[in-house]
N, C-alpha and C. Protein backbone atom coordinates (compact mmCIF):
# COMPACT_ATOMS: atom_id res chain seq x y z
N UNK A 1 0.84 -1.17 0.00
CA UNK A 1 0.00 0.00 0.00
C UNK A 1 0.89 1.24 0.00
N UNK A 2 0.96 1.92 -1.08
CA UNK A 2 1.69 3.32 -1.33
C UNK A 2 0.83 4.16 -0.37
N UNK A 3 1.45 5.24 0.05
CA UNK A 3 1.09 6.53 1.47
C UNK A 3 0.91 7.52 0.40
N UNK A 4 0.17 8.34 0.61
CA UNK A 4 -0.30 9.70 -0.15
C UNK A 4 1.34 10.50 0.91
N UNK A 5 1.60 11.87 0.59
CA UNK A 5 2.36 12.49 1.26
C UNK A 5 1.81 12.99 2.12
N UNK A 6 0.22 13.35 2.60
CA UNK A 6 -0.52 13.52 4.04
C UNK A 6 -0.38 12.65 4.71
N UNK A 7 -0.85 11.43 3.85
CA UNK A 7 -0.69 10.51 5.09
C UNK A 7 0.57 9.73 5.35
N UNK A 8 1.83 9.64 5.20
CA UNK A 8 2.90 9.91 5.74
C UNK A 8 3.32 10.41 6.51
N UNK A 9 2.96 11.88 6.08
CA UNK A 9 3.27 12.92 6.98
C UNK A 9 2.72 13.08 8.53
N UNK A 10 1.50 12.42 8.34
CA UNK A 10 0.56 11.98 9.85
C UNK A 10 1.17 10.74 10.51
N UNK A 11 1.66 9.48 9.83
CA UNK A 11 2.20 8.86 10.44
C UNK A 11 3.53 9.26 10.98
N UNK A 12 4.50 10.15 10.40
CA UNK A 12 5.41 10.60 10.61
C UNK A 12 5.17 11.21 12.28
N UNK A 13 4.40 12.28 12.17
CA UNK A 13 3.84 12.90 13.40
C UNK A 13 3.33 12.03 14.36
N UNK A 14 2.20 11.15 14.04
CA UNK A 14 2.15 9.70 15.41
C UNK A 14 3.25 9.68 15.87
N UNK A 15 4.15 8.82 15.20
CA UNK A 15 5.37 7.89 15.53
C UNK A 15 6.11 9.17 16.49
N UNK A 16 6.40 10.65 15.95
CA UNK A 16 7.36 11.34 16.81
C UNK A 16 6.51 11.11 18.47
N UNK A 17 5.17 11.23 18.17
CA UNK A 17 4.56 11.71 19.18
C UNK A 17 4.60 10.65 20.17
N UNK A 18 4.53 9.23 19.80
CA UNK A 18 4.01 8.44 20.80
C UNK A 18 5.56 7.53 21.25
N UNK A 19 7.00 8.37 20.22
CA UNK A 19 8.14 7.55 20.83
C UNK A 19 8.39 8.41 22.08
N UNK A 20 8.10 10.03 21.99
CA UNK A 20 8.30 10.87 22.88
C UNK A 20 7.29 10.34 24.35
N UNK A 21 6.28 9.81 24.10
CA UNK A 21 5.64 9.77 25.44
C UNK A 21 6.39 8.37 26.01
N UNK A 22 6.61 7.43 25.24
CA UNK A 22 7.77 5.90 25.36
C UNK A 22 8.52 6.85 26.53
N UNK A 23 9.43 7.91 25.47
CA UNK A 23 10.52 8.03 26.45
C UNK A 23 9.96 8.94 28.20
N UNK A 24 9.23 9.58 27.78
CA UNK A 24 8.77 10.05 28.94
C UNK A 24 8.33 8.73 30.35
N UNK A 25 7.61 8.00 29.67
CA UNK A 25 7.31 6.41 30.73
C UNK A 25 8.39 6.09 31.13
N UNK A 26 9.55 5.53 30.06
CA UNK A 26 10.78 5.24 30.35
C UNK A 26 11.61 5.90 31.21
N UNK A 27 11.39 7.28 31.42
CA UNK A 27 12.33 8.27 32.41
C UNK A 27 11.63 8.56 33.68
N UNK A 28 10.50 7.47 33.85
CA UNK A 28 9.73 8.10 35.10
C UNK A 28 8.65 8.39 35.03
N UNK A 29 7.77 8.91 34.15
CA UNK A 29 6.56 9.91 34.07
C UNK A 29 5.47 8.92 34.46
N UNK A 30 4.51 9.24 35.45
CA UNK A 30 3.69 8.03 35.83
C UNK A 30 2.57 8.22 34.98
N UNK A 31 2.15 8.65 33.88
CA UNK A 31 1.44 8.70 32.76
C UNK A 31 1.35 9.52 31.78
N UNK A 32 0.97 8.90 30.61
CA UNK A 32 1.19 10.08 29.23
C UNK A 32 -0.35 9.74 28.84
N UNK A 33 -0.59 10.79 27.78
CA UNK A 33 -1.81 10.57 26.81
C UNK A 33 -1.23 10.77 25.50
N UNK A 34 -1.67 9.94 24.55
CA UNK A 34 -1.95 10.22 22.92
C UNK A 34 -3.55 10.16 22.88
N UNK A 35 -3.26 10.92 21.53
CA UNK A 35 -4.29 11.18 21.15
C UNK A 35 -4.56 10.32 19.72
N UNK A 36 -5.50 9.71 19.29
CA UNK A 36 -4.96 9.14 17.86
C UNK A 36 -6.47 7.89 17.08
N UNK A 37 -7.03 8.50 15.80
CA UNK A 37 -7.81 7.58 15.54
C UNK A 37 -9.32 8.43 16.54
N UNK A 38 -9.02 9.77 17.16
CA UNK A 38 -10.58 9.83 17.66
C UNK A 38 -10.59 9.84 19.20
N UNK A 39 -9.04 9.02 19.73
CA UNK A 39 -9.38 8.56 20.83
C UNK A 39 -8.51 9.27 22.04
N UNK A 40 -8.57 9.34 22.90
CA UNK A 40 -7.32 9.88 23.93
C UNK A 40 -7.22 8.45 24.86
N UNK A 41 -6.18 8.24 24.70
CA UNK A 41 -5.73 6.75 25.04
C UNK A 41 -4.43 6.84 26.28
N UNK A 42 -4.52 6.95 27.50
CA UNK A 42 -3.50 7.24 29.01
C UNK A 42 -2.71 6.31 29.14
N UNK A 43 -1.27 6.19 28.78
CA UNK A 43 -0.82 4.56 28.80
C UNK A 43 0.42 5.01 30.41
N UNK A 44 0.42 4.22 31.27
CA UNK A 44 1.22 3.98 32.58
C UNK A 44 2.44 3.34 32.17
N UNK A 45 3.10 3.15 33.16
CA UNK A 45 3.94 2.46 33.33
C UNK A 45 3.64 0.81 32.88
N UNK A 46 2.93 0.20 33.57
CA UNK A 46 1.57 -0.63 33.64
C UNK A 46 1.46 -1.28 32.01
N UNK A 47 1.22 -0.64 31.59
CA UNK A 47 0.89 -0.67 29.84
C UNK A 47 1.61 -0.49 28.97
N UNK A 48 3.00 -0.33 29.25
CA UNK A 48 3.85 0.65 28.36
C UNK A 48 4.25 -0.52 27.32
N UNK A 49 3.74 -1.71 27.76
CA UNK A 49 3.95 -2.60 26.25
C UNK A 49 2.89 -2.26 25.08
N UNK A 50 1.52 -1.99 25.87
CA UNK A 50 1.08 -1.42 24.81
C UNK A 50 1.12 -0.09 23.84
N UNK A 51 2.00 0.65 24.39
CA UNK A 51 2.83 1.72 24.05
C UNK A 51 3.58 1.23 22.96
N UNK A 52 4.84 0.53 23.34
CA UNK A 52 5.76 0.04 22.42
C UNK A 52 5.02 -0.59 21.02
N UNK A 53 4.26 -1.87 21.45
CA UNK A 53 3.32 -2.03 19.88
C UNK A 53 3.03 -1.10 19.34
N UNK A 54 2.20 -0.12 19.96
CA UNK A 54 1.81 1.19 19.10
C UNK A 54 3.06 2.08 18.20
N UNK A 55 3.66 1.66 18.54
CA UNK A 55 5.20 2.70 17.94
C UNK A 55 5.51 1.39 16.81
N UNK A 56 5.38 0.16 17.30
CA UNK A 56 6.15 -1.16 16.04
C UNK A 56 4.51 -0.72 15.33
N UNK A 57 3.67 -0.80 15.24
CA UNK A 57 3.03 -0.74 14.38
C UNK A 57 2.81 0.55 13.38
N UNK A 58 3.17 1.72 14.10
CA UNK A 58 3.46 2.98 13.02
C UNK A 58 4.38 2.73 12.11
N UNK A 59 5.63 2.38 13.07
CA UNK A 59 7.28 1.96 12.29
C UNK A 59 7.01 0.72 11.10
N UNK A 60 6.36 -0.04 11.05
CA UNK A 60 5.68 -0.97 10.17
C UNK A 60 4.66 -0.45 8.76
N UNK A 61 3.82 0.67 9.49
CA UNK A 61 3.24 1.32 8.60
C UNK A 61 3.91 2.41 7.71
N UNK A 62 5.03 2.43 8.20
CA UNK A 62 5.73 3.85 7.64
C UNK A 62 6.85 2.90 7.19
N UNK A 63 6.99 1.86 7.08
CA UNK A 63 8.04 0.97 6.50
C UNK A 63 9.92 0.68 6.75
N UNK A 64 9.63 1.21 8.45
CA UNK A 64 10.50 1.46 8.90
C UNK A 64 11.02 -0.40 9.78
N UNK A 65 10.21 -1.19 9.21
CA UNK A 65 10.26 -2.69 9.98
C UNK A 65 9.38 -3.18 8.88
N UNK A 66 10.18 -4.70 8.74
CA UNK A 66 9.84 -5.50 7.77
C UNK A 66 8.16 -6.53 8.34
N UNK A 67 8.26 -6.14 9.71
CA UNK A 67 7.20 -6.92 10.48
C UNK A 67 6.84 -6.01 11.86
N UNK A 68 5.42 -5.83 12.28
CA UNK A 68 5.21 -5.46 13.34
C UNK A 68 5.31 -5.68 14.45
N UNK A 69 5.79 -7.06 14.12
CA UNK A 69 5.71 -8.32 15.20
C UNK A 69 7.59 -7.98 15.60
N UNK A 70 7.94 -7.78 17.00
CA UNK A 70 9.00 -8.15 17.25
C UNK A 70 9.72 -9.03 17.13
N UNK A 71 10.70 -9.30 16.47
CA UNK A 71 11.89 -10.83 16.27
C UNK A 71 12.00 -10.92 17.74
N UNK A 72 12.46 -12.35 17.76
CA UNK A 72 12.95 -12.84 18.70
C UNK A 72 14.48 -12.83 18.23
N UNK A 73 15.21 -13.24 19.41
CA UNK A 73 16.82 -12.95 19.67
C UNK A 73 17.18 -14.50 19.77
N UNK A 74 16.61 -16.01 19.98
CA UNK A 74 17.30 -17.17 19.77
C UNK A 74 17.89 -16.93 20.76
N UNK A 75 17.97 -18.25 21.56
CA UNK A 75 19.08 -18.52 22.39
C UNK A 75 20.17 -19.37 21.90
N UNK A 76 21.37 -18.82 22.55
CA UNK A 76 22.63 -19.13 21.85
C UNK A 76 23.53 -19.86 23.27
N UNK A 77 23.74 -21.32 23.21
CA UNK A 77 24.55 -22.10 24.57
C UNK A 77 25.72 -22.48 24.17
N UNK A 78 26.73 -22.45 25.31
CA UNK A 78 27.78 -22.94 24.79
C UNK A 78 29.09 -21.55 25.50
């Protein structure tokens, strides 16, 4: 699916918006809001995985990841 240059440009803006609230959770902040799709959505500490999907799935949509789905890392013994 080819992106019009609006809508790029909106995913572009998600993705800044919702890695910035990531890092805000990550440094402490005991809650953020996005806004997105209509909705105002409060993600905690608590939730912040559902945070992270939300960022693999922009980065996916904007073709920045071959999959939305996180790789796994394999364990390696020996």
């Amino acid at each position: 699916m080819a992106l019009t240059v609006e809508q790029r440009a909106l995913l572009e803006a998600q993705l800044s918006e919702a890695r910035a609230a990531l890092h805000r959770l990550e440094i402490g902040g005991a809650e953020v809001s996005l806004a997105y799709n209509g909705e105002n959505i409060t993600y905690s500490a608590a939730n912040a995985a559902s945070l992270r999907q939300y960022v693999r799935t922009l980065e996916a949509q904007l073709g920045l990841r071959t999959s939305s789905r996180a790789r796994s890392r394999g364990v390696i013994f020996g």
